[in-house]
Tab-separated table of C-alpha atoms and ligand atoms in Angstrom:
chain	number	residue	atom	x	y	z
A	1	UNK	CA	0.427	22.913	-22.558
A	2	UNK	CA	-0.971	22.995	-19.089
A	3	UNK	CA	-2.791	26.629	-18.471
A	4	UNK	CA	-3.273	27.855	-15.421
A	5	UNK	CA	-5.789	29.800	-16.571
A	6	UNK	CA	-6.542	31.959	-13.045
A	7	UNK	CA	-2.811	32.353	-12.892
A	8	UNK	CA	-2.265	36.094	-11.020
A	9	UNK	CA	1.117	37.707	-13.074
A	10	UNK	CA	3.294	36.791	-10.161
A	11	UNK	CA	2.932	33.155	-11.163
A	12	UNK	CA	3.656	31.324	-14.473
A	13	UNK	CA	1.242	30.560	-16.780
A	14	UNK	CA	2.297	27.203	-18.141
A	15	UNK	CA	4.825	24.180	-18.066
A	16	UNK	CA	6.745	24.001	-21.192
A	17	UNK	CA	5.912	21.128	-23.430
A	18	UNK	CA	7.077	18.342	-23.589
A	19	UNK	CA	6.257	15.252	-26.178
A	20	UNK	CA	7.903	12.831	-23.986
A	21	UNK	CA	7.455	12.103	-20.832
A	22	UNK	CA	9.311	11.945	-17.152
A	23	UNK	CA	9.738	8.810	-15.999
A	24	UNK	CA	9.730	9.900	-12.128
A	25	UNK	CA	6.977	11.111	-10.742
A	26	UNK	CA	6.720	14.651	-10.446
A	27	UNK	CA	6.567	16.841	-7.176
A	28	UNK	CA	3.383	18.988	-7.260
A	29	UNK	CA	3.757	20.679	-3.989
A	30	UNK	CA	0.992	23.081	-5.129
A	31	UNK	CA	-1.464	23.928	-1.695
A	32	UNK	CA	-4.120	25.253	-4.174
A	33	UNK	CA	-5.433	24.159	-7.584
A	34	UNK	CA	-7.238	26.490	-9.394
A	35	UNK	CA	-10.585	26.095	-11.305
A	36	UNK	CA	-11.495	27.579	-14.539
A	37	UNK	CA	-15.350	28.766	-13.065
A	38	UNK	CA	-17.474	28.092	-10.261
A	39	UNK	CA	-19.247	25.168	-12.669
A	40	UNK	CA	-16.367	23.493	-12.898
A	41	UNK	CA	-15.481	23.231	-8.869
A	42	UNK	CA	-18.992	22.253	-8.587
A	43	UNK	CA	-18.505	19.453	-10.957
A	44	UNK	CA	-15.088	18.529	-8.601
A	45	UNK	CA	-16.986	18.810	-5.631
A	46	UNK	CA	-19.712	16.613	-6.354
A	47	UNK	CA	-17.547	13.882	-8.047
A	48	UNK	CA	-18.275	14.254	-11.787
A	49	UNK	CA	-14.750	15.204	-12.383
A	50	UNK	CA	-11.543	14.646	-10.787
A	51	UNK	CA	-9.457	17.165	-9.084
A	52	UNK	CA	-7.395	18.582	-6.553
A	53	UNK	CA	-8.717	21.938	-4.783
A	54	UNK	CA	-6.603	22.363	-1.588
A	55	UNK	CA	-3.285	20.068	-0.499
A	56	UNK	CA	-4.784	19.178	3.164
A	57	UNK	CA	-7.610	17.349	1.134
A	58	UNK	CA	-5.705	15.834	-1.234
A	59	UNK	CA	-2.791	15.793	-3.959
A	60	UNK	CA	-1.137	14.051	-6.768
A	61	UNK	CA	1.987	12.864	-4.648
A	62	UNK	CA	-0.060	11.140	-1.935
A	63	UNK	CA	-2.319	9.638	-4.309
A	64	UNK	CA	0.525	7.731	-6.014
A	65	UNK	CA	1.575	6.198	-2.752
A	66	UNK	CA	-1.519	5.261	-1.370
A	67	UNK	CA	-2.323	3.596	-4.884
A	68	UNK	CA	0.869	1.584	-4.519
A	69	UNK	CA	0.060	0.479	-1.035
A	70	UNK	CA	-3.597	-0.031	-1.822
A	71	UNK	CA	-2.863	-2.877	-4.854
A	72	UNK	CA	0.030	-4.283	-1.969
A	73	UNK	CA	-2.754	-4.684	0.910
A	74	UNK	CA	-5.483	-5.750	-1.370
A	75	UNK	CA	-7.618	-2.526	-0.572
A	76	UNK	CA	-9.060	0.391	-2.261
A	77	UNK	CA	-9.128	4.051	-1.543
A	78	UNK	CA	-6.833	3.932	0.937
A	79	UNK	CA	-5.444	7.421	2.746
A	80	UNK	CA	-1.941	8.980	3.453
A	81	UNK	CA	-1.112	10.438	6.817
A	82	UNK	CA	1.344	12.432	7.925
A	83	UNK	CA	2.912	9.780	9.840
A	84	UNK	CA	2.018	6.451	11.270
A	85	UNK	CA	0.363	7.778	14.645
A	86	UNK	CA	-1.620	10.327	12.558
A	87	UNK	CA	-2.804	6.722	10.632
A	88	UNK	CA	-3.883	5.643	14.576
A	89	UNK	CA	-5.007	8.776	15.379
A	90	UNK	CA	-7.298	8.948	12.355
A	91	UNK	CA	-8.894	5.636	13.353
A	92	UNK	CA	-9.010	5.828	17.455
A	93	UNK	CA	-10.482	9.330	16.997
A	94	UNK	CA	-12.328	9.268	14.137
A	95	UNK	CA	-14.307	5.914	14.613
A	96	UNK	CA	-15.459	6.139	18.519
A	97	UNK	CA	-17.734	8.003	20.494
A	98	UNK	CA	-17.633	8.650	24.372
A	99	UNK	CA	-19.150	5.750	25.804
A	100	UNK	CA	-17.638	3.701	23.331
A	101	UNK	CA	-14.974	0.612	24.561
A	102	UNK	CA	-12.015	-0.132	22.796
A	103	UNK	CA	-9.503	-3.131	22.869
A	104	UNK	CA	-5.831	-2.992	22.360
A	105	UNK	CA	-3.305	-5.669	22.545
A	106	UNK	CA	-0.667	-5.178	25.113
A	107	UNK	CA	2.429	-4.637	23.596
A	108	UNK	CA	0.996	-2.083	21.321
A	109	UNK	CA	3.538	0.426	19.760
A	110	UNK	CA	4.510	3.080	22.406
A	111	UNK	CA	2.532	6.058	21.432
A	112	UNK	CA	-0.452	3.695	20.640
A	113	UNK	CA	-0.186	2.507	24.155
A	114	UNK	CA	-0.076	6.112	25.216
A	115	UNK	CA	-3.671	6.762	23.549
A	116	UNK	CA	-4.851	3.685	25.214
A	117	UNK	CA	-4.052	4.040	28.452
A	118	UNK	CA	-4.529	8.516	27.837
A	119	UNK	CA	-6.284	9.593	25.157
A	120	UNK	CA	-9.473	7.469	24.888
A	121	UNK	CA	-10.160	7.553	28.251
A	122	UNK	CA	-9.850	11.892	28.656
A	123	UNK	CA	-12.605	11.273	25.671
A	124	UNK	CA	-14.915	9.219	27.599
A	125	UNK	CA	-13.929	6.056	25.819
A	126	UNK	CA	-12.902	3.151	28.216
A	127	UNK	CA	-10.115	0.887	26.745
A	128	UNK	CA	-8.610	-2.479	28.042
A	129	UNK	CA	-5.999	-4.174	26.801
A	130	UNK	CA	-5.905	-7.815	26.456
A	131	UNK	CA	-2.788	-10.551	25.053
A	132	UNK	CA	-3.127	-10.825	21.049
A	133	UNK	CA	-1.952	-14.540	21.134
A	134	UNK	CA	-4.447	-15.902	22.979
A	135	UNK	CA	-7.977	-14.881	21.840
A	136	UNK	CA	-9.857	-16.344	24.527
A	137	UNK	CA	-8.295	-13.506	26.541
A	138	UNK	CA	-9.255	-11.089	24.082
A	139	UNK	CA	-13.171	-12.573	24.101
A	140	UNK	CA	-12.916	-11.963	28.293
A	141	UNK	CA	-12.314	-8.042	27.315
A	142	UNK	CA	-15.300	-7.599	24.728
A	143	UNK	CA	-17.988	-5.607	26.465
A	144	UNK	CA	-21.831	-4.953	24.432
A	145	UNK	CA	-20.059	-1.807	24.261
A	146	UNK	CA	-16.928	-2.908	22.333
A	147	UNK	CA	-16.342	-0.604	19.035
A	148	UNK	CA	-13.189	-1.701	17.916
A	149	UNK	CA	-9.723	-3.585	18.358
A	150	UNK	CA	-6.558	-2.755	17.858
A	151	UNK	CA	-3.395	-5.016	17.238
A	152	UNK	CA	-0.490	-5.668	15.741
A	153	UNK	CA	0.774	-9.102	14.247
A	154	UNK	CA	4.125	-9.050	15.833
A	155	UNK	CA	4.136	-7.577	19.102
A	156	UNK	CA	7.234	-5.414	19.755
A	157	UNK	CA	9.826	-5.997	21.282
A	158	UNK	CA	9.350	-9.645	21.851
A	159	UNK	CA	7.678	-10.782	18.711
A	160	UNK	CA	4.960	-12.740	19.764
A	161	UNK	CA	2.369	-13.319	17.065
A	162	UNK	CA	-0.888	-12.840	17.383
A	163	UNK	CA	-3.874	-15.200	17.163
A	164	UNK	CA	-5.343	-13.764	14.145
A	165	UNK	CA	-7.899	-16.025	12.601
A	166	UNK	CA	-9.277	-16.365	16.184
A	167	UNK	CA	-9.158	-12.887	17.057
A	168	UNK	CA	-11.032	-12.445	13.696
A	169	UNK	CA	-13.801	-14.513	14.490
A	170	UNK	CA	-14.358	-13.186	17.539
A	171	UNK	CA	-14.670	-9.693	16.184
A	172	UNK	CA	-17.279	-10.944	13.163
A	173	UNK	CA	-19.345	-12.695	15.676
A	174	UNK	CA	-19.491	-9.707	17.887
A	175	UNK	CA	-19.425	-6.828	15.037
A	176	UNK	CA	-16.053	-4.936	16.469
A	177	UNK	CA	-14.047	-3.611	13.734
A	178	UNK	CA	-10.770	-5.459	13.730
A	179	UNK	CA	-7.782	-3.209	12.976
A	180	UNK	CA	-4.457	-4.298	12.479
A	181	UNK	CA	-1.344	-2.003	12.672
A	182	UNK	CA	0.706	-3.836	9.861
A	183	UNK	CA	3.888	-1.764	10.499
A	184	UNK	CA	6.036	-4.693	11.600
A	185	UNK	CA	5.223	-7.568	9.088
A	186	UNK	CA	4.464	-5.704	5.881
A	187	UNK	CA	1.858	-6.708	3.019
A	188	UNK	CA	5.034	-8.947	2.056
A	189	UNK	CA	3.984	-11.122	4.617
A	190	UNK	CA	0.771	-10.852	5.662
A	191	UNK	CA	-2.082	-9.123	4.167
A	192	UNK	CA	-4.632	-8.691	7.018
A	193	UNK	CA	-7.860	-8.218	4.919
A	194	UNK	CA	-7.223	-12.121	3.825
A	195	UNK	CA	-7.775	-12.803	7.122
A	196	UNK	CA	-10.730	-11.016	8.154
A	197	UNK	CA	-9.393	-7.299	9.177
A	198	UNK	CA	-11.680	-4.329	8.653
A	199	UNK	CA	-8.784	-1.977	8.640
A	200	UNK	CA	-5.083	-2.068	8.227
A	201	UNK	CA	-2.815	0.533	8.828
A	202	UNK	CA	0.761	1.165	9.042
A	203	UNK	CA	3.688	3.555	9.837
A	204	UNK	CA	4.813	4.306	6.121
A	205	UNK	CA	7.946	5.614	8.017
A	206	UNK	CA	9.112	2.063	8.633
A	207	UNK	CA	9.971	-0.435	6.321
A	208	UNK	CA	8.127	0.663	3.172
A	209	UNK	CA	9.740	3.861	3.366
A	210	UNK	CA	12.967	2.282	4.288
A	211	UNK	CA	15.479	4.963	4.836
A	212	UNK	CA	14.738	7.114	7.903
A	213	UNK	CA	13.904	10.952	5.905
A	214	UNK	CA	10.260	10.683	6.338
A	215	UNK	CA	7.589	10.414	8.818
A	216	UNK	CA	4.348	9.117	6.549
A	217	UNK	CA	1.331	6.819	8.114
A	218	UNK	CA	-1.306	4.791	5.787
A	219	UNK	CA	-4.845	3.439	6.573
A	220	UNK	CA	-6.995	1.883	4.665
A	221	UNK	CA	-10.892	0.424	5.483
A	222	UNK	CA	-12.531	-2.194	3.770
A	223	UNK	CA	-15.817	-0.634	4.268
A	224	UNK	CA	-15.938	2.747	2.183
A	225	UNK	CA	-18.116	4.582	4.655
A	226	UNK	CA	-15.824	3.430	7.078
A	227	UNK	CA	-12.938	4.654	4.743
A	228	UNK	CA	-14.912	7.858	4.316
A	229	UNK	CA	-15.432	8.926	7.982
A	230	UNK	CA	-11.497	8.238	8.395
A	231	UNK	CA	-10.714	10.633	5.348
A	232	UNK	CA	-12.918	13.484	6.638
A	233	UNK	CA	-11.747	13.302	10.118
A	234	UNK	CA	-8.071	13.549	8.891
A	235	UNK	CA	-8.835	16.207	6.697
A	236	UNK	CA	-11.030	18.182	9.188
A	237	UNK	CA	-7.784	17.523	11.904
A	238	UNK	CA	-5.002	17.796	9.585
A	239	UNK	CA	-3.736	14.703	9.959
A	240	UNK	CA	-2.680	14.546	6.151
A	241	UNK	CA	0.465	14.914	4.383
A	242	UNK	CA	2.765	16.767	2.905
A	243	UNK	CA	3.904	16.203	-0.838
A	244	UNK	CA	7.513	16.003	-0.497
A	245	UNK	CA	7.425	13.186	2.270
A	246	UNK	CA	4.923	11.376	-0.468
A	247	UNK	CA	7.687	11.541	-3.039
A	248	UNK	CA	10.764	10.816	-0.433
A	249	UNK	CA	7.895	7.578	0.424
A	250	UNK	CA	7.703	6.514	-3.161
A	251	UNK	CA	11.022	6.852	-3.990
A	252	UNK	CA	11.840	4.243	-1.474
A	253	UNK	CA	8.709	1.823	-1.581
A	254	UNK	CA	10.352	1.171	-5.174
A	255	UNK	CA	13.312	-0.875	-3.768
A	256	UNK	CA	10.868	-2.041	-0.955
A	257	UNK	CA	10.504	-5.728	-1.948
A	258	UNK	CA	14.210	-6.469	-2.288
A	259	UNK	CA	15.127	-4.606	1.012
A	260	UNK	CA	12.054	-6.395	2.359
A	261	UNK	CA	13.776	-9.838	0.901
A	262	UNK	CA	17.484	-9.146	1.920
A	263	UNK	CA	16.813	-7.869	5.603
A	264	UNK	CA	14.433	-10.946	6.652
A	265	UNK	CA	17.297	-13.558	5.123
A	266	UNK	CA	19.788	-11.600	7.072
A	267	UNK	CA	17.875	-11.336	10.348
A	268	UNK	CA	17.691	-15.435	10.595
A	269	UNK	CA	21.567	-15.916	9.773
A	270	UNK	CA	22.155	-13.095	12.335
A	271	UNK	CA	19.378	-15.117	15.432
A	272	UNK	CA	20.943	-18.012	14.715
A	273	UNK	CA	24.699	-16.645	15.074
A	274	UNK	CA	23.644	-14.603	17.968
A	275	UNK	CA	22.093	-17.857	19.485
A	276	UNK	CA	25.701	-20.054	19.379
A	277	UNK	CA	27.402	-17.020	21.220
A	278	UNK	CA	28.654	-17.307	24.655
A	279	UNK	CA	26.798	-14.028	26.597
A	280	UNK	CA	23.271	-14.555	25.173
A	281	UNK	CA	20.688	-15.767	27.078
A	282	UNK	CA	18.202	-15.773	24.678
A	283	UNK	CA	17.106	-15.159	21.092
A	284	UNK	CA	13.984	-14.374	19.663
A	285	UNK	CA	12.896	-14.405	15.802
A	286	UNK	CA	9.841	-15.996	14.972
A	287	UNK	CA	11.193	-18.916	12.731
A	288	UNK	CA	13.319	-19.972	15.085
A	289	UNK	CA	12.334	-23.397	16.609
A	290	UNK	CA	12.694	-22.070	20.399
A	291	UNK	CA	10.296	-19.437	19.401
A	292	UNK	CA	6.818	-19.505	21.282
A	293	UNK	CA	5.053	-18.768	18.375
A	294	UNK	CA	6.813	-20.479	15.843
A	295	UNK	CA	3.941	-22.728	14.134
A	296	UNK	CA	1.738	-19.634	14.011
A	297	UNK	CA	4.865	-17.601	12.316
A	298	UNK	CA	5.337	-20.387	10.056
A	299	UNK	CA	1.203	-20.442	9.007
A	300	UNK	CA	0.551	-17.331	9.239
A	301	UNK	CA	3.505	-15.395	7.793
A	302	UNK	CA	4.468	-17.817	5.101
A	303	UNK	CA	7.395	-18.870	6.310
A	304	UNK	CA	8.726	-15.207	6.567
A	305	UNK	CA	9.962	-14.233	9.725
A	306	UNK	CA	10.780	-10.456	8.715
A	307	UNK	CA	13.638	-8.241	9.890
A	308	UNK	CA	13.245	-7.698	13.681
A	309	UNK	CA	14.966	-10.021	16.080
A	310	UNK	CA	15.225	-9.903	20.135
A	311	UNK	CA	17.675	-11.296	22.272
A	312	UNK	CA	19.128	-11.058	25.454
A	313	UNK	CA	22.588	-10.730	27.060
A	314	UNK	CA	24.117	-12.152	30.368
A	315	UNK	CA	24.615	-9.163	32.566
A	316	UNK	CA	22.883	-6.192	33.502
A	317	UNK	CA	23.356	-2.642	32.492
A	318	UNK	CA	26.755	-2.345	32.403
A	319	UNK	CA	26.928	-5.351	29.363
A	320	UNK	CA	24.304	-3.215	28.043
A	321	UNK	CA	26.156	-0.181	27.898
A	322	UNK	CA	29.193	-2.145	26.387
A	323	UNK	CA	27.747	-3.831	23.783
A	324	UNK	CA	25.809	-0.716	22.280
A	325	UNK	CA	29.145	1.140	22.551
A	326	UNK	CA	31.215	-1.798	20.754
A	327	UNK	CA	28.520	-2.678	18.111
A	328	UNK	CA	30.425	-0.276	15.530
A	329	UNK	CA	28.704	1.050	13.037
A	330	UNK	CA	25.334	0.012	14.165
A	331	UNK	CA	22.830	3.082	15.225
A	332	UNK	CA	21.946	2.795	18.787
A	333	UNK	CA	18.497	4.713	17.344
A	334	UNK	CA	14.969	3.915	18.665
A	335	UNK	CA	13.303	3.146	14.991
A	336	UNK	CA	12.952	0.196	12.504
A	337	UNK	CA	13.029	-0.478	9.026
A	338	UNK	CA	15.675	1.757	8.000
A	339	UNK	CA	18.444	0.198	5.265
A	340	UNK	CA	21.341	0.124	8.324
A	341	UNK	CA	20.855	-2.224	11.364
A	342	UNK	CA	19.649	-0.132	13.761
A	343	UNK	CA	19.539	-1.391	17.898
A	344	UNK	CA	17.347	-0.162	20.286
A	345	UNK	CA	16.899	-1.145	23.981
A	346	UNK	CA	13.669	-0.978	25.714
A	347	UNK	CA	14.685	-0.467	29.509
A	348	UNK	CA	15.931	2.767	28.421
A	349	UNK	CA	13.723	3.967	25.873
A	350	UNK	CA	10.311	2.048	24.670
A	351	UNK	CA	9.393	0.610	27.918
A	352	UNK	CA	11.399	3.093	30.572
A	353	UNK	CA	8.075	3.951	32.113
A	354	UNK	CA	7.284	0.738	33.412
A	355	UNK	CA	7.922	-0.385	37.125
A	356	UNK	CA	11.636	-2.628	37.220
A	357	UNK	CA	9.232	-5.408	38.485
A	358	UNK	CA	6.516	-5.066	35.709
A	359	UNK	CA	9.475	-4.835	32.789
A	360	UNK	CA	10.656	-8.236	34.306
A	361	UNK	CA	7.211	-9.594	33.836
A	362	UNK	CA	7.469	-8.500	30.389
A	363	UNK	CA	10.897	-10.214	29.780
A	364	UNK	CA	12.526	-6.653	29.830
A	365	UNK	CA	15.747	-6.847	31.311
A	366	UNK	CA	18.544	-4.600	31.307
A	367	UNK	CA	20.202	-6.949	29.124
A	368	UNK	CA	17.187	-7.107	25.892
A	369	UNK	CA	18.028	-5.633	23.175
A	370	UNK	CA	16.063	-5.387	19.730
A	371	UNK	CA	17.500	-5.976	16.209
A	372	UNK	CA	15.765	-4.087	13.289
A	373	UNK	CA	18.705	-5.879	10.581
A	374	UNK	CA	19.589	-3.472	7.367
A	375	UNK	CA	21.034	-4.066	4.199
A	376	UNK	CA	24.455	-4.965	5.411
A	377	UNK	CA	26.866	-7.776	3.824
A	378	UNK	CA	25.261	-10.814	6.454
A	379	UNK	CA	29.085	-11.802	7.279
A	380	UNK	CA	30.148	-7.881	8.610
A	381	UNK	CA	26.803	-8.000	10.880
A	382	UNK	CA	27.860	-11.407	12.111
A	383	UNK	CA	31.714	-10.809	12.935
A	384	UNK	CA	30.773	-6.835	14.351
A	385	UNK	CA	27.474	-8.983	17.102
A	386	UNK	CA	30.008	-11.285	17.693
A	387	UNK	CA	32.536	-8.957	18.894
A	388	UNK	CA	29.809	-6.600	20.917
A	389	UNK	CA	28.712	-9.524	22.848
A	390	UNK	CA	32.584	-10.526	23.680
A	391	UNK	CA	32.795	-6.715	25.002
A	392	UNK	CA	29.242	-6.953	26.817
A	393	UNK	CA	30.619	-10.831	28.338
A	394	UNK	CA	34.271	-8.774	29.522
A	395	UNK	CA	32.094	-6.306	31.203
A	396	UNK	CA	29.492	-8.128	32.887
B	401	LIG	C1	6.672	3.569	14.397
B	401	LIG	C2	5.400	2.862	14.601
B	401	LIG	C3	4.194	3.559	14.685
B	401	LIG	C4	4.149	5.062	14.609
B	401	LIG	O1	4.579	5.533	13.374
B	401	LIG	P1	5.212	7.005	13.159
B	401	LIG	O2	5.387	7.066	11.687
B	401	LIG	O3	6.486	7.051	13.932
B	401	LIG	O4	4.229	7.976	13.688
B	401	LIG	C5	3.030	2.849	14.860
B	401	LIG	N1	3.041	1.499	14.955
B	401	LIG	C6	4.183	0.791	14.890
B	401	LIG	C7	4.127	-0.687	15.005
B	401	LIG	C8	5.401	1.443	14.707
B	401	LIG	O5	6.539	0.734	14.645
């Protein structure tokens, strides 16, 4: 019998019994825990016991998940956000001082862009950002100054891979903590603190989620004063989570590694088909051998190319239009990850901000579109591309 022994009479005073036990984790979306005596919180507070006190500090359901994702990215005492920009939040705002300088790749996630090129710099902190793939242009950013770099592994939306091991020795020689967002490639393939990271974080929202009903970030710090200053800043801001978006999180990250397994084998049938059709100018999956990266992909990622794919069609914004309207069944929807194939097009969404001139420089054209490939049977994805890209050819 569980008592809650400070229970007023509005509230029950116990769970029945039960000798056997649920097999699902339960939802405790309690906001308070209550203490037998003022000893006894004592004892919580100063980490003789264990216990909750308050759900913006902590609570069952997000301690499950960030267990789970601690064993899968080799860390400990890892921390649940409300979302994946609360994870970057936590770590660009809780680790850096005005005066500070910060580096960020340059195709950073949208919103982490945003805090580059915003945030930091309304907070005194300068910030450059540099090209991930080649760390001798990372090195020409590093000022004595220099807290901290941010990156990703796989840049989005063209999926260029980053320089890693060099970008790691770089920030070891010049003591910069080297986070990695790890939304994009997943502890399936790649777990960042083999390579030298100091913290890895990653929109929970995404992939290990997998199905688009909840918004849930993770970040976790090899150093465990590091990892504390991150958990009292996102409990002081309220960057933490809420217990049903926990359970939605686990409930998915169970089927994580098959979904994980299924969408990457799909996404290379589906660059390769897309490749051999008449209307695509290009096609861009890190395995593939016309990819720019491919030998780092191939080292680095284990031969695991993941679920996102680029490519590019003949024809300007009218084949764009076409295609997304003839791709049936396929969510024109700016996120990733999620168990349908979902499209997304950065000239109108992602990267609409940009100058025409600077999205060319980036590759951008009207005609780019990026693949995050689903569960579906391999064959229906091929034959439903196949017929967008006729419709996007007839209209360009
Ligand atoms: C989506 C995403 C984020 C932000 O995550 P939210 O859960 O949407 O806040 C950060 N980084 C990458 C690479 C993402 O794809």
């Amino acid at each position: 019998m569980t008592r809650n022994t400070r229970g007023s009479l509005v509230r029950p005073f116990s769970l029945p019994d039960s000798a056997s036990t649920p097999v699902v984790t339960p939802l405790s979306p309690s906001v308070v825990y209550a203490s037998e005596t003022p000893d006894a919180l004592d004892a919580q507070y100063e980490g003789r016991v264990h216990g909750y006190t308050y759900a913006r500090e902590g609570h069952p359901n997000a301690d499950v998940v960030s267990q789970r994702l601690d064993a899968m990215e080799g860390g400990q005492g890892g921390l649940l956000t409300g979302s994946g920009m609360a994870a970057v939040s936590a770590v660009l705002l809780g680790l850096v001082k005005a005066g500070d300088h910060v580096i960020g790749g340059n195709q950073l996630y949208g919103r982490s862009m945003r805090m580059m090129a915003e945030d930091l710099p309304r907070l005194g902190v300068a910030t450059t950002l540099a090209d991930p793939c080649d760390a001798a242009d990372m090195a020409a950013a590093i000022r004595p100054e220099t807290r901290l770099m941010l990156i990703e592994v796989v840049s989005n939306p063209t999926l260029r891979v980053a320089d890693l091991e060099g970008i790691a020795a770089l920030c070891k020689a010049h003591g910069i903590l080297l986070v990695i967002d790890n939304t994009f490639t997943t502890p399936k393939a790649i777990r960042p603190f083999d390579y030298g990271a100091d913290i890895v974080l990653h929109s929970v929202t995404k992939l290990l989620s997998g199905h688009s009903d909840v918004t849930l970030g993770y970040v976790v710090a090899r150093d465990p004063e590091v990892m504390q200053r991150l958990r009292i800043f996102a409990v002081t801001t309220g960057l933490t989570p809420s217990p049903f978006d926990c359970w939605l999180a686990e409930r998915g990250m169970l089927t994580f590694d098959l979904r994980f397994d299924r969408a990457q084998a799909t996404a290379a049938v589906l660059a390769d088909h897309l490749a051999g059709l008449a209307g695509v100018k290009r096609v861009l999956y890190p395995l593939r051998d016309d990819h720019p990266d491919r030998d780092r992909a191939m080292a680095l990622l284990k031969g695991q190319g993941c679920n996102m794919l680029s490519f590019e069609l003949d024809g300007g914004r009218p084949a764009a239009n076409a295609f997304a309207r003839a791709a049936e069944g396929i969510a024109f929807a700016p996120t990733l990850g999620d168990v349908g194939t979902t499209l997304s097009h950065p000239a109108s969404s992602s990267h609409r901000a940009l100058s025409p001139e600077a999205r060319a420089a980036a590759g951008l054209s009207e005609g780019f579109f990026r693949v995050s490939v689903g569960l579906e049977e391999p064959e229906a994805l091929k034959s439903i591309f196949s017929q967008a890209v006729s419709a996007a050819r007839a209209a360009s």
